[in-house]
Short mmCIF file of N, CA and C in Angstrom, two decimals:
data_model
loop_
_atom_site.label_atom_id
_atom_site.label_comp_id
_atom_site.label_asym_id
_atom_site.label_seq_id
_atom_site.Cartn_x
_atom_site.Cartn_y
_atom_site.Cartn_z
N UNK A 1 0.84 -1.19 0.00
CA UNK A 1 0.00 0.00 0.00
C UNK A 1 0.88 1.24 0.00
N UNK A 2 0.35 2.47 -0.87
CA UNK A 2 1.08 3.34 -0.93
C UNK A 2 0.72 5.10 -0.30
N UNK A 3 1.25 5.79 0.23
CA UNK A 3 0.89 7.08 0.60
C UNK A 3 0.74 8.04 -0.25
N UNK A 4 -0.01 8.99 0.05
CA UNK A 4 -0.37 10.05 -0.63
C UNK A 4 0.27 11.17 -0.21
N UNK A 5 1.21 11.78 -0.64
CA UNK A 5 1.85 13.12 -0.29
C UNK A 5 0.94 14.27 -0.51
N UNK A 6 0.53 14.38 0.10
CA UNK A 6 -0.49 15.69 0.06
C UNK A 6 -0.12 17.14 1.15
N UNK A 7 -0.23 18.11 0.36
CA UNK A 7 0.13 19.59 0.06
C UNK A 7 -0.23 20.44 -0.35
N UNK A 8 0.21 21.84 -0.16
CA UNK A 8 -0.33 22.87 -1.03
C UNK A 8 0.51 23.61 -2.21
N UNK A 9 -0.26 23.86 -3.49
CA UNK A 9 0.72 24.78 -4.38
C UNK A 9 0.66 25.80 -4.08
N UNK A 10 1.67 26.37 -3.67
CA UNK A 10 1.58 27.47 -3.66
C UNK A 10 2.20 28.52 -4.83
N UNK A 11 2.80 28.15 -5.92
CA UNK A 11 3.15 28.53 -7.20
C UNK A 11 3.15 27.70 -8.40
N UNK A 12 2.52 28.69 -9.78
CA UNK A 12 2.63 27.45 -11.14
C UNK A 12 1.40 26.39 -10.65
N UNK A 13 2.05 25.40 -11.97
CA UNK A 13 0.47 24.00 -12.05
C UNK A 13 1.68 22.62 -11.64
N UNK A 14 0.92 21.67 -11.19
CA UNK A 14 1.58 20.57 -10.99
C UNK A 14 0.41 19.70 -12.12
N UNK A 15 1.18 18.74 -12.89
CA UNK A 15 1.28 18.30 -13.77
C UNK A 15 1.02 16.60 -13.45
N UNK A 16 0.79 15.47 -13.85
CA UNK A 16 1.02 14.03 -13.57
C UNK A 16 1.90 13.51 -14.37
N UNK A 17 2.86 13.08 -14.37
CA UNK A 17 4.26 12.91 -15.18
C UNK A 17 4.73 13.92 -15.61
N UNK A 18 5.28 15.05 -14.69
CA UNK A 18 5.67 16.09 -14.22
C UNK A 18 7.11 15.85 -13.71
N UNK A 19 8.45 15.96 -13.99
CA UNK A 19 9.45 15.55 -13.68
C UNK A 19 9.94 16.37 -12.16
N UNK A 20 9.86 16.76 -11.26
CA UNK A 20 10.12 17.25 -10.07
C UNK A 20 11.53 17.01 -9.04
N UNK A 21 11.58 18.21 -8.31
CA UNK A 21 13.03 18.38 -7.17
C UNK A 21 12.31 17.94 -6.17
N UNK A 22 12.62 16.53 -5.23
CA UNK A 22 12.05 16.76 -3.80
C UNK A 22 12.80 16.84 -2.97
N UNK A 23 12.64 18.12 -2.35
CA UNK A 23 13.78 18.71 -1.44
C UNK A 23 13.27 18.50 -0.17
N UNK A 24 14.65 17.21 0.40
CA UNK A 24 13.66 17.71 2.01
C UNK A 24 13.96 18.16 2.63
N UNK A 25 13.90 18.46 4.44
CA UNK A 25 14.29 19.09 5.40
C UNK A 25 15.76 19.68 5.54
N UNK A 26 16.60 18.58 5.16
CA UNK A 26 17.94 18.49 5.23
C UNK A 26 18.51 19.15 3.88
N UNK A 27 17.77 19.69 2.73
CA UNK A 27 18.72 20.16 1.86
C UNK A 27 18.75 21.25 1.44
N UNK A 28 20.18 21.24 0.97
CA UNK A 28 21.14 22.50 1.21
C UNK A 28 21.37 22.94 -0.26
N UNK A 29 20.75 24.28 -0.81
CA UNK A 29 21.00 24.97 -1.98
C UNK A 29 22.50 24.68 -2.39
N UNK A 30 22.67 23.87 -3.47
CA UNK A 30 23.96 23.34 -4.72
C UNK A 30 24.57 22.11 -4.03
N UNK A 31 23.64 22.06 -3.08
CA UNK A 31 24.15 20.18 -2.84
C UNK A 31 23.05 18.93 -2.94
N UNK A 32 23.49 17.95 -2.96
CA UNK A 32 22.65 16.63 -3.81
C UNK A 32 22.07 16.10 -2.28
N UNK A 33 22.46 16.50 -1.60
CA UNK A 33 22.09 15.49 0.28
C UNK A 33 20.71 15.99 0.18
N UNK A 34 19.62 14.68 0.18
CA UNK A 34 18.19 15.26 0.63
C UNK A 34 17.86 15.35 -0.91
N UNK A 35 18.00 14.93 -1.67
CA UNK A 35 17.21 15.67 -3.10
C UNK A 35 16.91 14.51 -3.81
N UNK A 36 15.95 14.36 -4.42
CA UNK A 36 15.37 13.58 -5.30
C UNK A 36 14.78 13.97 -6.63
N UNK A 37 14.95 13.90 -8.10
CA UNK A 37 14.80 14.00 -9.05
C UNK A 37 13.64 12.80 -9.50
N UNK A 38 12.37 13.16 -9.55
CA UNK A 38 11.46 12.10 -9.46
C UNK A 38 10.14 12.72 -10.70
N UNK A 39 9.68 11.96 -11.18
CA UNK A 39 7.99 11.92 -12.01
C UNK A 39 6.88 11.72 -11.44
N UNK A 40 6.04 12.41 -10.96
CA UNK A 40 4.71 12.70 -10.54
C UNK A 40 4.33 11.40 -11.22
N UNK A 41 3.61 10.31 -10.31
CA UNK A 41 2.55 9.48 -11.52
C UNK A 41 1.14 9.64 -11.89
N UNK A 42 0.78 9.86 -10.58
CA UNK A 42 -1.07 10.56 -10.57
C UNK A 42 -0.58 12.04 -9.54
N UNK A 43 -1.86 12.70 -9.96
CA UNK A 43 -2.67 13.98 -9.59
C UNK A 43 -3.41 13.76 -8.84
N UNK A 44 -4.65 13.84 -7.69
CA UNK A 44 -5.17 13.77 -6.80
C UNK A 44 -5.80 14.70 -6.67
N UNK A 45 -7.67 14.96 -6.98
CA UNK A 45 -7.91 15.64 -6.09
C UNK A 45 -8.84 15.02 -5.11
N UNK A 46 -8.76 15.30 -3.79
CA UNK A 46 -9.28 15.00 -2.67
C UNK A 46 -10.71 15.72 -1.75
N UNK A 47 -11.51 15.22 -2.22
CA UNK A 47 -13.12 16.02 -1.58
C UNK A 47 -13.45 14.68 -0.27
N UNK A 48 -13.62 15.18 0.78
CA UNK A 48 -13.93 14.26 1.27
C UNK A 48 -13.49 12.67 1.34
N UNK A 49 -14.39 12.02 1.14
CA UNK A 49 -14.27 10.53 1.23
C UNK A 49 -13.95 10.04 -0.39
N UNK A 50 -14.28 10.88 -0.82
CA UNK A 50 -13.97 10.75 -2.73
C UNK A 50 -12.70 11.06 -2.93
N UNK A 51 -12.12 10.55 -4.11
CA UNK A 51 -10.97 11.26 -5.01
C UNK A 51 -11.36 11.42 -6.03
N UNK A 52 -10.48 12.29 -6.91
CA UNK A 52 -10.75 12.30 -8.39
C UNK A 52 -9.06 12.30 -9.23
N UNK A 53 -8.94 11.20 -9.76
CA UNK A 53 -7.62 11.88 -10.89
C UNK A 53 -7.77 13.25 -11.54
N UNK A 54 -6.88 14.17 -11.45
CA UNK A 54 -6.84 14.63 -12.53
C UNK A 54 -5.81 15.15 -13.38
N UNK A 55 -5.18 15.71 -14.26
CA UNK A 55 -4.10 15.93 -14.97
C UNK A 55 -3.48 17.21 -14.63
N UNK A 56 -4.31 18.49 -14.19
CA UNK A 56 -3.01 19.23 -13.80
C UNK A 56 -3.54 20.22 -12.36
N UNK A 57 -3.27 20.83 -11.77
CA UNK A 57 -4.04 21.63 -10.60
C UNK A 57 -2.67 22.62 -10.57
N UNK A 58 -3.69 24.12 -10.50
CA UNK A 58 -3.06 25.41 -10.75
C UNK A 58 -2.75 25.81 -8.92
N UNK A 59 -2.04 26.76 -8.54
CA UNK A 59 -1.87 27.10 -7.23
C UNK A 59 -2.97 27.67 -6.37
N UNK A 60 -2.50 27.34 -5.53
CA UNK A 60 -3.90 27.97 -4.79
C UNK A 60 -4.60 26.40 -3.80
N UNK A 61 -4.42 26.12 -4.24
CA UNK A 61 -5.42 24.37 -4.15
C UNK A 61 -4.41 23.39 -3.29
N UNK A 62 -4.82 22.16 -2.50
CA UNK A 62 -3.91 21.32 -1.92
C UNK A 62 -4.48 20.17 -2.64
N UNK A 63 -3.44 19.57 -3.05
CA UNK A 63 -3.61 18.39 -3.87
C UNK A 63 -2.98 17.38 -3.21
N UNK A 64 -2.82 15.94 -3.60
CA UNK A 64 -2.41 14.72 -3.32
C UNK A 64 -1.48 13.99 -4.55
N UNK A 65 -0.76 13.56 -4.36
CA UNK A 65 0.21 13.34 -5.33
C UNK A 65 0.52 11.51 -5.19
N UNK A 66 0.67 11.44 -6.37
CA UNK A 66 0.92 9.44 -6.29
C UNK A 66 2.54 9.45 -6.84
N UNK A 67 3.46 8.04 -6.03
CA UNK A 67 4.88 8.43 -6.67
C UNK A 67 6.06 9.01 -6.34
N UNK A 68 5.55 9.74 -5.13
CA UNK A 68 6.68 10.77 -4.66
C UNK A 68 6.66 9.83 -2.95
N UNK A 69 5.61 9.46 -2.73
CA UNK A 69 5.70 9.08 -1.12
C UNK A 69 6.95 8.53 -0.03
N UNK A 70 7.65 7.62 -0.99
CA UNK A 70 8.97 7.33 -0.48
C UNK A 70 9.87 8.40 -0.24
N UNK A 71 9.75 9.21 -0.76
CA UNK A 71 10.86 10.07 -0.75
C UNK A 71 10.95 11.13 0.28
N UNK A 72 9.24 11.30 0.81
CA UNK A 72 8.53 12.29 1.74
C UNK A 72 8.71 11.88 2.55
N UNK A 73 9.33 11.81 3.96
CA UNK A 73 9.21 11.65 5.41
C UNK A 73 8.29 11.85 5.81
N UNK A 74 8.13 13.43 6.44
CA UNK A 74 7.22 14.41 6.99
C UNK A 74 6.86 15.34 6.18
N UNK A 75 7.76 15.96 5.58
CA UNK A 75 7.73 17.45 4.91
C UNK A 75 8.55 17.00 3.63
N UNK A 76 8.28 17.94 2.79
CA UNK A 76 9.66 18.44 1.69
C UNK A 76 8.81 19.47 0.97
N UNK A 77 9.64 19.87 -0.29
CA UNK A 77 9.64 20.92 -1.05
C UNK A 77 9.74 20.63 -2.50
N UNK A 78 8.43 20.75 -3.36
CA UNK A 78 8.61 20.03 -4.66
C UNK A 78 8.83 21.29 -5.46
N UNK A 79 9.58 21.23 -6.41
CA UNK A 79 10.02 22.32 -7.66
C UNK A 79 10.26 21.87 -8.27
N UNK A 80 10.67 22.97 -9.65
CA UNK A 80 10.79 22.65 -10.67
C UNK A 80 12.56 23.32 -10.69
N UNK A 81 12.63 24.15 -10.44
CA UNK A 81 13.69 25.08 -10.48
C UNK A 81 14.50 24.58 -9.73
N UNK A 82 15.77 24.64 -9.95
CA UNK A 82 17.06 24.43 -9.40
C UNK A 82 17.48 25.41 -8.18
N UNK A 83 17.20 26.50 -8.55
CA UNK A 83 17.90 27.47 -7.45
C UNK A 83 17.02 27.59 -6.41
N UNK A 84 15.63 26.94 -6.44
CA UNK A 84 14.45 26.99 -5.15
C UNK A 84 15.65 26.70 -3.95
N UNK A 85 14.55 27.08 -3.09
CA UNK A 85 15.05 27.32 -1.46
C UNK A 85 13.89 25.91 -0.92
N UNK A 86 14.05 25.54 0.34
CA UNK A 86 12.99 24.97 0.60
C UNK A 86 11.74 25.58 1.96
N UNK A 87 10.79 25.03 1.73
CA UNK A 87 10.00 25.67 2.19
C UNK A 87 9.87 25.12 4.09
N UNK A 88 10.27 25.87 4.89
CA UNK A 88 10.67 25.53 6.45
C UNK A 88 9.57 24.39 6.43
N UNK A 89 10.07 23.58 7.81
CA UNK A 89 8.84 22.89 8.28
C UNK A 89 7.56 23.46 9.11
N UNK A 90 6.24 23.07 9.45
CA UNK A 90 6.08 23.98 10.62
C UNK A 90 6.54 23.33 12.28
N UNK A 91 6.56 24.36 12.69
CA UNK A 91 6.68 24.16 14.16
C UNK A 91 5.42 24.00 15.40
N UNK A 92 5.24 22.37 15.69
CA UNK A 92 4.03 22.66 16.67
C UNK A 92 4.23 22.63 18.14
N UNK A 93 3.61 23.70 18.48
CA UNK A 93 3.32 23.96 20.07
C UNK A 93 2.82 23.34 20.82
N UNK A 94 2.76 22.01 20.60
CA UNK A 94 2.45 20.72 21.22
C UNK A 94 3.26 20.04 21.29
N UNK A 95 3.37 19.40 23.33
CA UNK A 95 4.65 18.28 23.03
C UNK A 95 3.79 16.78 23.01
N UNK A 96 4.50 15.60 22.94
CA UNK A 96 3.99 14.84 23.40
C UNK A 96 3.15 14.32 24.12
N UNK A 97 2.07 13.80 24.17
CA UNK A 97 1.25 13.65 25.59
C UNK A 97 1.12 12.43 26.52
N UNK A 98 1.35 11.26 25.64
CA UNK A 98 1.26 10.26 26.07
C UNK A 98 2.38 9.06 25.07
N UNK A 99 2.90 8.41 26.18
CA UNK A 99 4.59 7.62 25.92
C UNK A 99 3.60 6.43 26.02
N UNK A 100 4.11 5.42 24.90
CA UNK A 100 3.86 4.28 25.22
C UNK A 100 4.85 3.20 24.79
N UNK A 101 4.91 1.96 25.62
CA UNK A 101 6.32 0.98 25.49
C UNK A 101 5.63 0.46 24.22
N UNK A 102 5.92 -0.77 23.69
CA UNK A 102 5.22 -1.27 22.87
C UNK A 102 5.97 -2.60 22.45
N UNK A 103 5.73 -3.54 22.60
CA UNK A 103 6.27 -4.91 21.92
C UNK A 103 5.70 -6.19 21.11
N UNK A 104 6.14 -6.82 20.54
CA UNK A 104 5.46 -7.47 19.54
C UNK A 104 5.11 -9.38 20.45
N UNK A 105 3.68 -9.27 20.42
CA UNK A 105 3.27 -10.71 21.37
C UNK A 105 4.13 -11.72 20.97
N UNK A 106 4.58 -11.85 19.66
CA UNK A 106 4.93 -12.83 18.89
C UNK A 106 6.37 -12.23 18.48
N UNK A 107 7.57 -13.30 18.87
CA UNK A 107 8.97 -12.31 18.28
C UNK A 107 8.97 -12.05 16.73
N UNK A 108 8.27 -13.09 15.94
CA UNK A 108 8.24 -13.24 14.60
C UNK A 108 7.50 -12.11 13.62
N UNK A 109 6.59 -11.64 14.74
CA UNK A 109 5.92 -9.88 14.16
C UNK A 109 6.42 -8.97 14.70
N UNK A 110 7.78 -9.31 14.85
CA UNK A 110 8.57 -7.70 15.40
C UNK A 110 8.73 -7.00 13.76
N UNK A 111 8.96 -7.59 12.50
CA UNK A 111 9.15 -6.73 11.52
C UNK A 111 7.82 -5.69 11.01
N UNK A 112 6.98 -6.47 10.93
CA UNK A 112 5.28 -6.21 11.14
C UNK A 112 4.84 -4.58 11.83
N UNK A 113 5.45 -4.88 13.29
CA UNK A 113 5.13 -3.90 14.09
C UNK A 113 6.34 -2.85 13.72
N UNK A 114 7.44 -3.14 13.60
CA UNK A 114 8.03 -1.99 13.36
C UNK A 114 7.57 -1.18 11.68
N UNK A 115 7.27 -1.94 10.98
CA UNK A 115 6.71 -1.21 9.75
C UNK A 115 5.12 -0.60 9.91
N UNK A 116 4.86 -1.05 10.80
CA UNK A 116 3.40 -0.07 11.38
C UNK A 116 3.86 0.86 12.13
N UNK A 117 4.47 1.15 12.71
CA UNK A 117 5.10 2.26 13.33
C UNK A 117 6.03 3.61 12.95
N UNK A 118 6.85 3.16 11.77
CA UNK A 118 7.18 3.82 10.41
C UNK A 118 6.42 4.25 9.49
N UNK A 119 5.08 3.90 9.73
CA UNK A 119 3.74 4.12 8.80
C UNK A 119 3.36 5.34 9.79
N UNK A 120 2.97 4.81 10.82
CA UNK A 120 2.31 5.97 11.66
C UNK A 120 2.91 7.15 11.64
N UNK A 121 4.45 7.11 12.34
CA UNK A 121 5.10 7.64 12.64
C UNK A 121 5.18 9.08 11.05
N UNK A 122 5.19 8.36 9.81
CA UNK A 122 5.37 9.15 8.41
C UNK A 122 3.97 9.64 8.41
N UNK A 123 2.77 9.60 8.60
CA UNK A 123 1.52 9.71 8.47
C UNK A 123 0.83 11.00 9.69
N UNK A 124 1.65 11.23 10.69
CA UNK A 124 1.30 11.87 11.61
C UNK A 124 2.63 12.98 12.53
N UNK A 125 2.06 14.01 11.93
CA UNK A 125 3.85 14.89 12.46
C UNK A 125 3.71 14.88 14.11
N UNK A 126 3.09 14.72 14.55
CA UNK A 126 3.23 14.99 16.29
C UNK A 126 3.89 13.26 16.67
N UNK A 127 3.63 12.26 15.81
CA UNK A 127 4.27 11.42 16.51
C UNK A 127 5.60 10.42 16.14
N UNK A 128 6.35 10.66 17.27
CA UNK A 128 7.61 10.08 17.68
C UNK A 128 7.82 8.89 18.15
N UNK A 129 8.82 8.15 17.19
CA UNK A 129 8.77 6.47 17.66
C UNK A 129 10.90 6.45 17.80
N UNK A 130 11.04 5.64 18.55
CA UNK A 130 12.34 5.67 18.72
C UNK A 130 12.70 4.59 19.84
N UNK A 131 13.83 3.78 19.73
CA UNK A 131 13.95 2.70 20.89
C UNK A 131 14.63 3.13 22.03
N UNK A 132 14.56 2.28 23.00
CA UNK A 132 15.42 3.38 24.47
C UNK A 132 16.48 2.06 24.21
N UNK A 133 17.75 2.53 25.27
CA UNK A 133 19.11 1.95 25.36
C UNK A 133 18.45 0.22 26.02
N UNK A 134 16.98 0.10 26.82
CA UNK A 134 16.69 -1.15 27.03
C UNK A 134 15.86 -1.85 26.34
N UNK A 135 15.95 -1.12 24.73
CA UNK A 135 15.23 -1.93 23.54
C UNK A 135 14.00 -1.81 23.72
N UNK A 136 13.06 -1.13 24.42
CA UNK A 136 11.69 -0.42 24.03
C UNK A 136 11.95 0.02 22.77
#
C-alpha cells in the first residue's frame, strides 16, 4: 500500500508525469544530500471521502500526489527550479502527551510492528517512535 503526499501549491500547475526536485528538510542549496529527481505518476484531487484523478491543478489548491511518497518523510519541497530554497517545516506547540512501550506478542511480528510504526510515525507529524538503550 502506498501514501499520498499531500500539500499545497503554492506557485505554477503541478502536472502528472511532471518531472520534479524533492527537497527535504535536510537540503542544502547546490548540494545533492536530501534531493530527489522524481515523475509525478497521478494527480489527486481530494473532496472528502472521494478522489478524483486529474491531470493538472493550478496554485492555490492542496492536492495529493501518487509516486513521490517514499521520498517524503514528513515534509519536503517540490520544484521545478534548481535554485528553489525549501519551504521551512512547521513548528508545533504541542509536546507529546502520552509515551507508550510497545512490543510485539509474537517475536516473529517484530518486523510487522516496526513497519506499522514507520507508517504511523510518516503519516502523523506529532508522533515520535524511537527505541530506548533497554530496547523499548
Amino acid at each position: 500500500s502506498r501514501f499520498y503526499a499531500f500539500g499545497r501549491i503554492f506557485s505554477g500547475t503541478i502536472r502528472t508525469g511532471q518531472t520534479v526536485r524533492i527537497q527535504g528538510p535536510d537540503y542544502v542549496p547546490g548540494k545533492k544530500t536530501d534531493l530527489y529527481v522524481k515523475k509525478i505518476q497521478r494527480t489527486v484531487l481530494m473532496m472528502g471521502r472521494a478522489t478524483e484523478m486529474i491531470d493538472d491543478c493550478p496554485c492555490g489548491n492542496t492536492i495529493a500526489l501518487v509516486g513521490i511518497d517514499q521520498y517524503i518523510v514528513k515534509n519536503g519541497t517540490l520544484t521545478t527550479l534548481e535554485s528553489a530554497h525549501t519551504i521551512r517545516a512547521m513548528k508545533f506547540s504541542v509536546s507529546p502527551v502520552v509515551r507508550v512501550a510497545v512490543e510485539a506478542k509474537n517475536p516473529s511480528d517484530l518486523p510487522k510492528l516496526v513497519e506499522g510504526l514507520k507508517r504511523l510515525a510518516k503519516s502523523d507529524p506529532c508522533v515520535q517512535c524511537y527505541t530506548s538503550s533497554t530496547g523499548e
